Tab-separated table of C-alpha atoms and ligand atoms in Angstrom:
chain	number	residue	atom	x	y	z
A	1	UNK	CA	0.000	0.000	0.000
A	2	UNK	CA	1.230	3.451	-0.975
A	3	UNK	CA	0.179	6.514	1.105
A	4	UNK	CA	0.772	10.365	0.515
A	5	UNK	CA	1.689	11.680	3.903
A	6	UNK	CA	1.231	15.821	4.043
A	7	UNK	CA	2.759	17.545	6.891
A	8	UNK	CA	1.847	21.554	7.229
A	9	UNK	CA	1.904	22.001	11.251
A	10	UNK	CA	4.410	24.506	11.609
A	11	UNK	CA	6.588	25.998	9.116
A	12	UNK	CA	7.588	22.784	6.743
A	13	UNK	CA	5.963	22.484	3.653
A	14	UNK	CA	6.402	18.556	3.422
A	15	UNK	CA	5.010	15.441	0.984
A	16	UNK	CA	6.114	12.196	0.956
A	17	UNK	CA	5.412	8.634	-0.157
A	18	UNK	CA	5.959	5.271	2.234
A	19	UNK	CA	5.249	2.384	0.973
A	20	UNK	CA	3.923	-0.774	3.594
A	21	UNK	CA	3.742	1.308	6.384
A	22	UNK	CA	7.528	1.319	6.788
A	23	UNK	CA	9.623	2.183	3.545
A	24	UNK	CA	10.332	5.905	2.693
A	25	UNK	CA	9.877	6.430	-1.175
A	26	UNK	CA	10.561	9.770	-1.019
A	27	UNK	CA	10.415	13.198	1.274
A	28	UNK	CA	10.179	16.647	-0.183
A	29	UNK	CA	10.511	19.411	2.961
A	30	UNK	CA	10.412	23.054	1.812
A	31	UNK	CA	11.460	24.707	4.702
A	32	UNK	CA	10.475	28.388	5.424
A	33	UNK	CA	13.185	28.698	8.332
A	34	UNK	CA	15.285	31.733	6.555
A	35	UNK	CA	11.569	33.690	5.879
A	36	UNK	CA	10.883	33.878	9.622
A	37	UNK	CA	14.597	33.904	11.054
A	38	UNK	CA	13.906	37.713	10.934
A	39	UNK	CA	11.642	37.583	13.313
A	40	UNK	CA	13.252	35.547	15.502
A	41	UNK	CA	10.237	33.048	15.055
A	42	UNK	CA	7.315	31.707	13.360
A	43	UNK	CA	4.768	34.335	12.013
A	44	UNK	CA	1.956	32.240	11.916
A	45	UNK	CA	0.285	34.363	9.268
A	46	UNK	CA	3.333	34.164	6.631
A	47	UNK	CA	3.762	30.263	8.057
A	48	UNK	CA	-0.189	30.165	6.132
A	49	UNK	CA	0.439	31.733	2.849
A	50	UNK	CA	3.846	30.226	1.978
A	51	UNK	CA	2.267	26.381	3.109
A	52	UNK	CA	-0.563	27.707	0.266
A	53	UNK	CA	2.056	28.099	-2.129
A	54	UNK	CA	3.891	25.102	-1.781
A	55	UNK	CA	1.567	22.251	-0.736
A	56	UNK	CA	0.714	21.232	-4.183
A	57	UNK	CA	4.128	21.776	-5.628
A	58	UNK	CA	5.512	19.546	-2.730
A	59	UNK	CA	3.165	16.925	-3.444
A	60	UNK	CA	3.624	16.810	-7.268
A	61	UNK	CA	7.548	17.029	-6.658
A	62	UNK	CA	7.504	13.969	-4.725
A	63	UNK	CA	5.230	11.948	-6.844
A	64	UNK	CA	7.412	12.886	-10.000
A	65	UNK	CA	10.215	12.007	-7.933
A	66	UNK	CA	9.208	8.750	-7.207
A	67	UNK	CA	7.744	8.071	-10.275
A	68	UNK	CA	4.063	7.329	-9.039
A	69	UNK	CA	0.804	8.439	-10.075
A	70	UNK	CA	-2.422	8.807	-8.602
A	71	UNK	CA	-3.629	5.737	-9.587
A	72	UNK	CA	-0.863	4.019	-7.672
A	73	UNK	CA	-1.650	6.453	-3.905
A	74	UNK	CA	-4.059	3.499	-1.944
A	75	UNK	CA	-4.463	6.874	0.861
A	76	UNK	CA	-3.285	9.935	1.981
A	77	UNK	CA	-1.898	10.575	5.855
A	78	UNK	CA	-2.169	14.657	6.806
A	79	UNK	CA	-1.317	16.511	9.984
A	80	UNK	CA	-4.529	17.724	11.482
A	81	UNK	CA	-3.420	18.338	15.133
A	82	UNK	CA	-1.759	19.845	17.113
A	83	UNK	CA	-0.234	23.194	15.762
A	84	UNK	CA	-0.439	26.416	14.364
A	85	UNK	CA	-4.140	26.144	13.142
A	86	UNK	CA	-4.003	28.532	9.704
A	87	UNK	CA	-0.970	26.214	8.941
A	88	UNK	CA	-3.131	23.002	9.459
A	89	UNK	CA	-6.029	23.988	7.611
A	90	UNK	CA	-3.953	24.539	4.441
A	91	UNK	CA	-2.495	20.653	4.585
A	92	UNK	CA	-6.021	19.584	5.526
A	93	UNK	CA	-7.931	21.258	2.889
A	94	UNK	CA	-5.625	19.944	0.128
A	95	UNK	CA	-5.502	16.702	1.707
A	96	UNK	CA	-9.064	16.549	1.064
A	97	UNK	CA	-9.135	18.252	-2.083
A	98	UNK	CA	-6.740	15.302	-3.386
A	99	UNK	CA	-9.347	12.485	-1.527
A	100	UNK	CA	-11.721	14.039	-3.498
A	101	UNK	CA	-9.916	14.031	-6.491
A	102	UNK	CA	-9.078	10.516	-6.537
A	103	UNK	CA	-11.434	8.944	-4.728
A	104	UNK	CA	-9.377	8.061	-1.896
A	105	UNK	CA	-9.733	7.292	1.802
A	106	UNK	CA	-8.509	10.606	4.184
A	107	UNK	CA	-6.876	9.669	7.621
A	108	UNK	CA	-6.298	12.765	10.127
A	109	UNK	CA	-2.777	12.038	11.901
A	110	UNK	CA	-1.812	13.365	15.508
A	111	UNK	CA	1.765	15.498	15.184
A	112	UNK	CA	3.440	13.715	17.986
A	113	UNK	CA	2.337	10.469	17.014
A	114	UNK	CA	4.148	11.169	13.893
A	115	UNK	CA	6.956	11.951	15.759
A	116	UNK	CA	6.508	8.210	16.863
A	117	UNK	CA	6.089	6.773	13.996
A	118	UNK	CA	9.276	8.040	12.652
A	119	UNK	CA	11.302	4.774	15.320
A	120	UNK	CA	9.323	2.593	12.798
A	121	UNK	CA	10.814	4.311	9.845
A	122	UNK	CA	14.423	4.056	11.396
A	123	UNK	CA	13.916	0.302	12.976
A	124	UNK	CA	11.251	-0.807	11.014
A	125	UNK	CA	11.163	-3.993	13.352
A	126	UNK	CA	10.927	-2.154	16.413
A	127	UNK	CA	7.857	-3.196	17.819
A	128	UNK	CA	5.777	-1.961	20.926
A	129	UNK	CA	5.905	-1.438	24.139
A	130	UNK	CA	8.496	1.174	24.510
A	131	UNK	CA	9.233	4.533	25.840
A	132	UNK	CA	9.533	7.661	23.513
A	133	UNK	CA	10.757	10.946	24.309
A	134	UNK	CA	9.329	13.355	21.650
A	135	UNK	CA	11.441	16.768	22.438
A	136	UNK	CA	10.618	19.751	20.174
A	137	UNK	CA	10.154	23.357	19.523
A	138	UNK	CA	7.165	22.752	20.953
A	139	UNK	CA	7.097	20.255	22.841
A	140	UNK	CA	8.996	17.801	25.472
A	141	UNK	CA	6.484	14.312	25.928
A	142	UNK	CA	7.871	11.515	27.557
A	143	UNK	CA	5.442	8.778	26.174
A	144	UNK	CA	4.559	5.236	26.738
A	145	UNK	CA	3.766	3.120	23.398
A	146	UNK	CA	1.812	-0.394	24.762
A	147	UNK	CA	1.885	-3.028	23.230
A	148	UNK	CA	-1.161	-2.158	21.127
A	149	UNK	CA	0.705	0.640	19.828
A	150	UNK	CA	-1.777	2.726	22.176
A	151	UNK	CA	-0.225	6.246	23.198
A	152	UNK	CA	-0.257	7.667	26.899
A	153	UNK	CA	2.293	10.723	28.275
A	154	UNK	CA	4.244	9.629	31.463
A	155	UNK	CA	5.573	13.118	31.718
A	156	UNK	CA	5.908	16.813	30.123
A	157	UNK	CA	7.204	19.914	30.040
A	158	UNK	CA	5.334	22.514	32.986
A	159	UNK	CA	6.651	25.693	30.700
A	160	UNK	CA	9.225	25.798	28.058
A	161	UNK	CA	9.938	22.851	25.222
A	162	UNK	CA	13.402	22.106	25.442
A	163	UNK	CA	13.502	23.155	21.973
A	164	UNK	CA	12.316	26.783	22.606
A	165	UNK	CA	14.944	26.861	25.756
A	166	UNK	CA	17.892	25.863	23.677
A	167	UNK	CA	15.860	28.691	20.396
A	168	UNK	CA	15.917	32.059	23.242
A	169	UNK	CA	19.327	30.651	24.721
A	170	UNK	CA	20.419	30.693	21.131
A	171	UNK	CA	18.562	34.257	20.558
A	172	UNK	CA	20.477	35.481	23.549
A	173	UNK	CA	23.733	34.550	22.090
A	174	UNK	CA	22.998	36.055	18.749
A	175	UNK	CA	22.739	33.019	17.094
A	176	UNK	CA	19.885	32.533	14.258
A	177	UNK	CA	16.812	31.102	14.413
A	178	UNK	CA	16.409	28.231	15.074
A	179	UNK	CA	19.144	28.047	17.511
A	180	UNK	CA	19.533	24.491	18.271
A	181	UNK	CA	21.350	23.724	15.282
A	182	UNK	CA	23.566	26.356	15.359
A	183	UNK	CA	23.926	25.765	19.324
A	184	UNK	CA	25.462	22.466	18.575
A	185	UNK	CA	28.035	23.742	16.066
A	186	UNK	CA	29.240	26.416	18.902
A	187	UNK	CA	29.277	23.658	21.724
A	188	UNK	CA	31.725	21.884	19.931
A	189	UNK	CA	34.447	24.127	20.435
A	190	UNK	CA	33.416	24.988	24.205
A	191	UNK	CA	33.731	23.638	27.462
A	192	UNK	CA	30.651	22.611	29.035
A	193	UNK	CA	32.377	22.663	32.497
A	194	UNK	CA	33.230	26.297	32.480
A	195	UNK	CA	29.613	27.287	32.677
A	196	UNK	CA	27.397	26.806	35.887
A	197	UNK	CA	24.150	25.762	35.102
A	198	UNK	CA	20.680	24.199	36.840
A	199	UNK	CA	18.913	20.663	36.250
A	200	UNK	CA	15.397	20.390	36.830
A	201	UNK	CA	14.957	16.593	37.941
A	202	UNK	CA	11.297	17.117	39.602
A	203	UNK	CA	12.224	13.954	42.066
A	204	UNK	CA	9.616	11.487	41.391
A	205	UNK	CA	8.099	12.125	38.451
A	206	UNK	CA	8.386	12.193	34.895
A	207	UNK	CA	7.756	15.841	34.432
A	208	UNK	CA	10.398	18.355	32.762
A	209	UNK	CA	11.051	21.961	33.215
A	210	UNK	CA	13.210	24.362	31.074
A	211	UNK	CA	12.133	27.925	31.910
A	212	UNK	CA	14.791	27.951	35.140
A	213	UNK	CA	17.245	26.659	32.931
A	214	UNK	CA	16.735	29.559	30.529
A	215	UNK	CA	16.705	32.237	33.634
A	216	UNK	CA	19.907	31.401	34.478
A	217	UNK	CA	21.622	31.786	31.381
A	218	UNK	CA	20.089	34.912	30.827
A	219	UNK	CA	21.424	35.914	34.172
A	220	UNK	CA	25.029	34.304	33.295
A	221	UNK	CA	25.119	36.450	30.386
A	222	UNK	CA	24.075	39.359	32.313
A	223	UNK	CA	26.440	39.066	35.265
A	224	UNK	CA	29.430	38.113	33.135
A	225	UNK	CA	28.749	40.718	30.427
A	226	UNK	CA	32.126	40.364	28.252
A	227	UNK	CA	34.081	37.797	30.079
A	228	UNK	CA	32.086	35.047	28.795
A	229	UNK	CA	33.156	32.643	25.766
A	230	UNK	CA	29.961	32.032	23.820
A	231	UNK	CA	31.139	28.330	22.498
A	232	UNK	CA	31.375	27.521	26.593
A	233	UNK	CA	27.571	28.867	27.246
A	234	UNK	CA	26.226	26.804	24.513
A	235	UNK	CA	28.619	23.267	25.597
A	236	UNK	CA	27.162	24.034	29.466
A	237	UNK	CA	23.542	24.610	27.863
A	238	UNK	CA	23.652	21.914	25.471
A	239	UNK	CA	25.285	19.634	28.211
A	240	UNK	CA	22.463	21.050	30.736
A	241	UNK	CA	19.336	19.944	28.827
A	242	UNK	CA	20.662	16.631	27.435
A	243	UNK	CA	21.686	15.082	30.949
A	244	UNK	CA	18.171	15.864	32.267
A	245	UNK	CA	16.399	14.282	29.163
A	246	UNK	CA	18.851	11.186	28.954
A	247	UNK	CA	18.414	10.750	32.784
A	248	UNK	CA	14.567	11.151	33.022
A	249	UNK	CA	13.664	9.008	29.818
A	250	UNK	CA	16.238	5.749	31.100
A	251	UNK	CA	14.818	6.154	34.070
A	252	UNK	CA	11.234	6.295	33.123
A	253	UNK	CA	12.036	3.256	30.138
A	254	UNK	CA	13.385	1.147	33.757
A	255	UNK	CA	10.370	1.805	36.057
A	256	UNK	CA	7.416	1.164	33.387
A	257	UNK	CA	9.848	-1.939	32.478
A	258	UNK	CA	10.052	-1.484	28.325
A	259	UNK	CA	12.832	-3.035	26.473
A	260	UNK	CA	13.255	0.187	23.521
A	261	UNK	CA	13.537	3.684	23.724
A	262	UNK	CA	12.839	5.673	21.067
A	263	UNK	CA	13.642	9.711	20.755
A	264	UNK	CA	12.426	12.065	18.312
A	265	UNK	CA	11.507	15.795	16.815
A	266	UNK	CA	13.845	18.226	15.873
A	267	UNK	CA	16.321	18.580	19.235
A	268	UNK	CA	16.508	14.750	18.529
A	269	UNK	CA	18.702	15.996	15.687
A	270	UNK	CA	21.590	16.646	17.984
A	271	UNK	CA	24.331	14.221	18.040
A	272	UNK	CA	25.074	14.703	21.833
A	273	UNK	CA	21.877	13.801	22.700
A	274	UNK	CA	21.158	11.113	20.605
A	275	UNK	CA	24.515	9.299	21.382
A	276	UNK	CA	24.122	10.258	25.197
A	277	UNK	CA	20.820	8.123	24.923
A	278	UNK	CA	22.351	5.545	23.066
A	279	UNK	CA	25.249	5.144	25.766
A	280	UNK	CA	22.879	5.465	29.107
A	281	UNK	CA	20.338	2.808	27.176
A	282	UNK	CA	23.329	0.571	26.456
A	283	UNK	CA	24.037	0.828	29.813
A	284	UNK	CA	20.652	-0.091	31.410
A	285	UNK	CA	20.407	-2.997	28.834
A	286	UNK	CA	17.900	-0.669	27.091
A	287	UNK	CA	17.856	-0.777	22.733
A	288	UNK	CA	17.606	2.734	21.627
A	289	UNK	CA	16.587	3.898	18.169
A	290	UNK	CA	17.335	7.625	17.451
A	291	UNK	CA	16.435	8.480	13.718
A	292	UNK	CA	18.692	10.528	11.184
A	293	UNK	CA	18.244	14.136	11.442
A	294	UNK	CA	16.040	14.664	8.840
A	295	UNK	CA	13.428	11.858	10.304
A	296	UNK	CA	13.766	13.824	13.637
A	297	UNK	CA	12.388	17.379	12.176
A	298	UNK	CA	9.042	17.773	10.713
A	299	UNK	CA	8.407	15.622	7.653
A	300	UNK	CA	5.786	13.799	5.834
A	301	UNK	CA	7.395	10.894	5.931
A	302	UNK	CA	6.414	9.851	9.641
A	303	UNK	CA	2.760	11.448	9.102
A	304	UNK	CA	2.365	8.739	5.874
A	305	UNK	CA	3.675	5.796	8.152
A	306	UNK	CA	1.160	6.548	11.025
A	307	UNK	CA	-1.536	7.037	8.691
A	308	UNK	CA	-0.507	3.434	7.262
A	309	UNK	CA	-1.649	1.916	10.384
A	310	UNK	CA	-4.978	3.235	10.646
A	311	UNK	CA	-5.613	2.946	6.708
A	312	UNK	CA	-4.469	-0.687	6.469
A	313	UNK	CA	-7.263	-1.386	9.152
A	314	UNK	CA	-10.087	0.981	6.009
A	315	UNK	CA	-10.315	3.963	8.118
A	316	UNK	CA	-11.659	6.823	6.888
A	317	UNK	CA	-11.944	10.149	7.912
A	318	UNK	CA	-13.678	11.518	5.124
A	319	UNK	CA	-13.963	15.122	4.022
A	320	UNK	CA	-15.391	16.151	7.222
A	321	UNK	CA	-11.859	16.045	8.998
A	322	UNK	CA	-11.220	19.062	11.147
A	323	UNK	CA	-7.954	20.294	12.019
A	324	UNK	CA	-7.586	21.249	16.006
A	325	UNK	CA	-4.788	23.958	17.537
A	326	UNK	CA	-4.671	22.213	20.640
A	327	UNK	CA	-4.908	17.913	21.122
A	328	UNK	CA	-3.010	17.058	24.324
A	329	UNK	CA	-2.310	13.163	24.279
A	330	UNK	CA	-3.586	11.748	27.418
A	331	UNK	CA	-1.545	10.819	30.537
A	332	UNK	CA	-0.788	7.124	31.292
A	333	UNK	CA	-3.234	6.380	34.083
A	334	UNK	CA	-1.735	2.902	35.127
A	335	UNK	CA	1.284	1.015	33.060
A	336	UNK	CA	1.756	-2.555	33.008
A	337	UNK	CA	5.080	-3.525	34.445
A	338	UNK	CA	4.698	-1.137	37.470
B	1	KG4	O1	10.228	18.911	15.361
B	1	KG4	P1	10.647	20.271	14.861
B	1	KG4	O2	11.284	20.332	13.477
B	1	KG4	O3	9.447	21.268	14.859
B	1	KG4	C1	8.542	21.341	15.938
B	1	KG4	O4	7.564	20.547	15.913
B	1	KG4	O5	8.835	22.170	16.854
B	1	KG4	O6	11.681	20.881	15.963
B	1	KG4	C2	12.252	22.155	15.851
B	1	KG4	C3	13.179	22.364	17.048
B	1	KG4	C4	13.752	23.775	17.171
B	1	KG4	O7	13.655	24.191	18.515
B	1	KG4	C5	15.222	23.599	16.763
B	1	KG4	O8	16.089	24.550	17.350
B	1	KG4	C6	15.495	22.217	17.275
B	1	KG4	O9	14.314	21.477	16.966
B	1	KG4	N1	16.659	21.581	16.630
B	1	KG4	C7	17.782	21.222	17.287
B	1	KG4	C8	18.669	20.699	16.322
B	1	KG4	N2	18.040	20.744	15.100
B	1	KG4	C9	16.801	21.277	15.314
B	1	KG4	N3	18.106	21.315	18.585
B	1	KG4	C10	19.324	20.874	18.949
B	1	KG4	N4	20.238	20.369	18.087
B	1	KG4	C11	19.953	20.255	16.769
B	1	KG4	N5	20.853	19.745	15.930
B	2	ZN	ZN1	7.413	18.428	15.165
């Protein structure tokens, strides 16, 4: 089975084709990062009109690409929650517009499930239960996949993504947006010892927080004002938030008892993070499955491959899909293995 997977949450303009559930085709992503690095962030209003512009071109690119037709798409995946609404709609509407079109069954796909779906992608015989930590620009879920593939949060963020700490850290240093790329590039030259900063375990539970984290670089900076080497800052940062994320996801993966860890979104790009959760998971006996980069950051791809699941077993949403700003996963009321 083919499916068209159409990702429009944020600012990626993304198509892509995956065939059985589990075998990229191909993945077009027409990023809009250097239109709102200006602002220091998304516009949601520009984020709209460009995703207009380029969600059919997007789609066509990758069907030329891969050398399919329409008669050879079985269904089409699309983003319909959570995110920057205007930027839904404009995924959804030509989701169904191409349903329509070609007489096709619609699925709506969560955005962090996506995320999830993008451990099948990279192990595509990874197979549930196991522990994922989705950590984002918008978001930082610690979530338990049973063995149904069901999907419950064991923790969260209280206030900032980890992703938007590391973006205003970045900000603060005069780095572009987004930061956390260019964060990692700078740690590598510093030292992360030089650089006091705070972890925010939250003792017994799964919960994160980021917003102290980000209060005391901003008072670093302050206090230090031109003694400070950027390239340590962004080592002690970078070194800050992974430890906390490594610790709290092993530790979480040990007490619900799950044999796999998966990570994902974009700070799941970064290399120290990903191989400091490969090394702590080794450690606890743990397999860990951390996706290239460009499976971590938003793409169709992972939005086709949850949408397999649900279209393999003839759902349809129809043309009455709605897309929805807000669509908090639920929290994991009891676990098996605790
Ligand atoms: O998943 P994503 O592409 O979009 C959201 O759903 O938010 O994640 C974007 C976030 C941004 O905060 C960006 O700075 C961060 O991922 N990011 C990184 C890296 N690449 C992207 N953070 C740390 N290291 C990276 N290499
Ligand atoms: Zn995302």
């Amino acid at each position: 089975m083919v499916v068209l997977g159409i990702e429009t949450s944020c600012d990626e303009t993304s198509a892509a084709l995956v065939a059985d559930g589990r075998s990229a085709l191909v993945d077009i992503v027409a990023s809009q990062a250097d239109l709102h690095a200006r602002w220091g962030g998304v516009v949601p209003e520009v984020a709209s009109r460009m995703h207009v512009e380029r969600v059919l071109p997007v789609v066509q690119e990758a069907m030329e690409k891969a050398k399919i037709t329409s008669a050879e798409i079985d269904g089409i995946a699309v983003t319909n929650r959570p995110g920057l609404i205007g930027a839904l709609v404009v995924g959804v509407a030509a989701a169904k517009a191409l349903a329509l079109a070609w007489n096709r069954p619609l699925v709506g796909v969560h955005h962090l499930i996506g995320h999830i779906y993008a451990c099948y992608l990279a192990e595509p015989r990874l197979v549930p239960p196991f522990v994922c930590l989705i950590v984002s620009g918008g978001h930082t879920e610690l979530i338990y996949v049973d063995r149904t593939g069901e999907c419950t949060v064991l923790g969260r963020t209280r206030d900032d993504a980890a992703g938007e700490c590391l973006d205003k850290c970045a900000r603060m240093l005069d780095l572009p947006y987004p930061g956390g790329a260019h964060l990692e590039r700078l740690a590598e030259q510093g030292d992360p010892q030089r650089v006091p900063l705070p972890r925010a375990w939250l003792e017994g539970s799964a919960d994160f927080s980021f917003s102290g984290l980000k209060t005391a670089v901003a008072r670093y900076l302050k206090q230090n004002a031109h003694e400070f080497r950027r390239e340590d800052v962004a080592a002690a940062l970078q070194g800050a938030v992974v430890d906390v994320l490594v610790e709290k996801t092993v530790a979480a993966a040990r007490s619900v008892g799950v044999e796999a860890i998966g990570i994902g979104g974009g700070v799941a790009a970064n290399r120290t993070l990903s191989r400091a959760m490969a090394d702590a998971a080794r450690t606890a006996g743990i397999r860990c499955i951390t996706p290239l980069p460009p499976l971590c950051t938003d793409n169709a791809s992972m939005i086709a491959a949850a949408g397999y699941d649900r279209l393999i077993r003839g759902e349809d949403d129809g043309l009455g899909l709605d897309a929805a700003a807000s669509a908090p996963l639920p929290r994991a009321s009891s676990v098996e293995g605790t």
